[in-house]
C-alpha cells in the first residue's frame, strides 16, 4: 500500500463514503462537507467536488 498525503487520504475517505452520505444524519464527514440537500447523485458529487477544491485552496494559502 502506498503512503497517502493528508489531502489524498481525505479525498479517499470522502469518495469511499459518498454512497452512504444520504444515510448519515450528523457526523464529522457531514460537518466537513456540509449537509447534502439534493437527492440526485450529480448534485451531491458537485458539492463534494467544490469542498475538495476549497480545501486545496486553503492548503495552498497555508503553505505560502
PDB file of C-alpha atoms in Angstrom:
ATOM      1  CA  UNK A   1       0.000   0.000   0.000  1.00  0.00           C
ATOM      2  CA  UNK A   2       1.359   3.408  -0.931  1.00  0.00           C
ATOM      3  CA  UNK A   3       1.656   6.244   1.539  1.00  0.00           C
ATOM      4  CA  UNK A   4      -1.028   8.880   1.143  1.00  0.00           C
ATOM      5  CA  UNK A   5      -0.658  12.579   1.781  1.00  0.00           C
ATOM      6  CA  UNK A   6      -3.246  14.081   4.144  1.00  0.00           C
ATOM      7  CA  UNK A   7      -5.261  15.542   1.232  1.00  0.00           C
ATOM      8  CA  UNK A   8      -5.101  12.241  -0.690  1.00  0.00           C
ATOM      9  CA  UNK A   9      -6.307  10.414   2.394  1.00  0.00           C
ATOM     10  CA  UNK A  10      -9.127  12.925   2.972  1.00  0.00           C
ATOM     11  CA  UNK A  11     -10.271  12.655  -0.654  1.00  0.00           C
ATOM     12  CA  UNK A  12     -10.114   8.859  -0.486  1.00  0.00           C
ATOM     13  CA  UNK A  13     -12.220   8.797   2.690  1.00  0.00           C
ATOM     14  CA  UNK A  14     -14.775  11.195   1.202  1.00  0.00           C
ATOM     15  CA  UNK A  15     -15.082   9.297  -2.067  1.00  0.00           C
ATOM     16  CA  UNK A  16     -15.387   5.952  -0.285  1.00  0.00           C
ATOM     17  CA  UNK A  17     -18.087   7.413   1.974  1.00  0.00           C
ATOM     18  CA  UNK A  18     -20.112   9.051  -0.804  1.00  0.00           C
ATOM     19  CA  UNK A  19     -22.669   6.230  -1.284  1.00  0.00           C
ATOM     20  CA  UNK A  20     -23.501   6.343   2.421  1.00  0.00           C
ATOM     21  CA  UNK A  21     -23.907  10.125   2.717  1.00  0.00           C
ATOM     22  CA  UNK A  22     -27.695  10.091   2.453  1.00  0.00           C
ATOM     23  CA  UNK A  23     -27.838   7.633   5.378  1.00  0.00           C
ATOM     24  CA  UNK A  24     -25.764   9.897   7.644  1.00  0.00           C
ATOM     25  CA  UNK A  25     -27.505  12.493   9.799  1.00  0.00           C
ATOM     26  CA  UNK A  26     -24.612  14.253  11.524  1.00  0.00           C
ATOM     27  CA  UNK A  27     -21.022  13.053  11.595  1.00  0.00           C
ATOM     28  CA  UNK A  28     -17.607  14.645  11.129  1.00  0.00           C
ATOM     29  CA  UNK A  29     -17.963  13.825   7.419  1.00  0.00           C
ATOM     30  CA  UNK A  30     -21.176  15.804   7.014  1.00  0.00           C
ATOM     31  CA  UNK A  31     -19.809  18.598   9.202  1.00  0.00           C
ATOM     32  CA  UNK A  32     -16.788  18.922   6.881  1.00  0.00           C
ATOM     33  CA  UNK A  33     -18.524  18.568   3.559  1.00  0.00           C
ATOM     34  CA  UNK A  34     -21.753  20.276   4.563  1.00  0.00           C
ATOM     35  CA  UNK A  35     -25.237  18.873   4.669  1.00  0.00           C
ATOM     36  CA  UNK A  36     -26.250  17.286   1.389  1.00  0.00           C
ATOM     37  CA  UNK A  37     -29.589  18.764   0.346  1.00  0.00           C
ATOM     38  CA  UNK A  38     -30.255  17.328  -3.097  1.00  0.00           C
ATOM     39  CA  UNK A  39     -31.424  13.782  -3.761  1.00  0.00           C
ATOM     40  CA  UNK A  40     -29.695  13.293  -7.092  1.00  0.00           C
ATOM     41  CA  UNK A  41     -26.146  11.990  -7.307  1.00  0.00           C
ATOM     42  CA  UNK A  42     -24.784  14.759  -9.550  1.00  0.00           C
ATOM     43  CA  UNK A  43     -25.685  17.478  -7.075  1.00  0.00           C
ATOM     44  CA  UNK A  44     -24.037  15.559  -4.218  1.00  0.00           C
ATOM     45  CA  UNK A  45     -20.928  14.975  -6.334  1.00  0.00           C
ATOM     46  CA  UNK A  46     -20.628  18.674  -7.256  1.00  0.00           C
ATOM     47  CA  UNK A  47     -20.956  19.697  -3.600  1.00  0.00           C
ATOM     48  CA  UNK A  48     -18.186  17.283  -2.673  1.00  0.00           C
ATOM     49  CA  UNK A  49     -16.000  18.470  -5.550  1.00  0.00           C
ATOM     50  CA  UNK A  50     -16.495  22.105  -4.507  1.00  0.00           C
ATOM     51  CA  UNK A  51     -15.483  21.339  -0.917  1.00  0.00           C
ATOM     52  CA  UNK A  52     -12.346  19.498  -2.065  1.00  0.00           C
ATOM     53  CA  UNK A  53     -11.373  22.460  -4.277  1.00  0.00           C
ATOM     54  CA  UNK A  54     -11.874  24.834  -1.331  1.00  0.00           C
ATOM     55  CA  UNK A  55      -9.721  22.632   0.932  1.00  0.00           C
ATOM     56  CA  UNK A  56      -6.981  22.523  -1.691  1.00  0.00           C
ATOM     57  CA  UNK A  57      -7.076  26.319  -1.969  1.00  0.00           C
ATOM     58  CA  UNK A  58      -6.782  26.678   1.807  1.00  0.00           C
ATOM     59  CA  UNK A  59      -3.823  24.262   1.830  1.00  0.00           C
ATOM     60  CA  UNK A  60      -2.076  26.282  -0.891  1.00  0.00           C
ATOM     61  CA  UNK A  61      -2.638  29.523   1.040  1.00  0.00           C
ATOM     62  CA  UNK A  62      -1.339  27.937   4.252  1.00  0.00           C
ATOM     63  CA  UNK A  63       1.878  26.854   2.524  1.00  0.00           C
ATOM     64  CA  UNK A  64       2.612  30.379   1.255  1.00  0.00           C
TER      65      UNK A  64
END
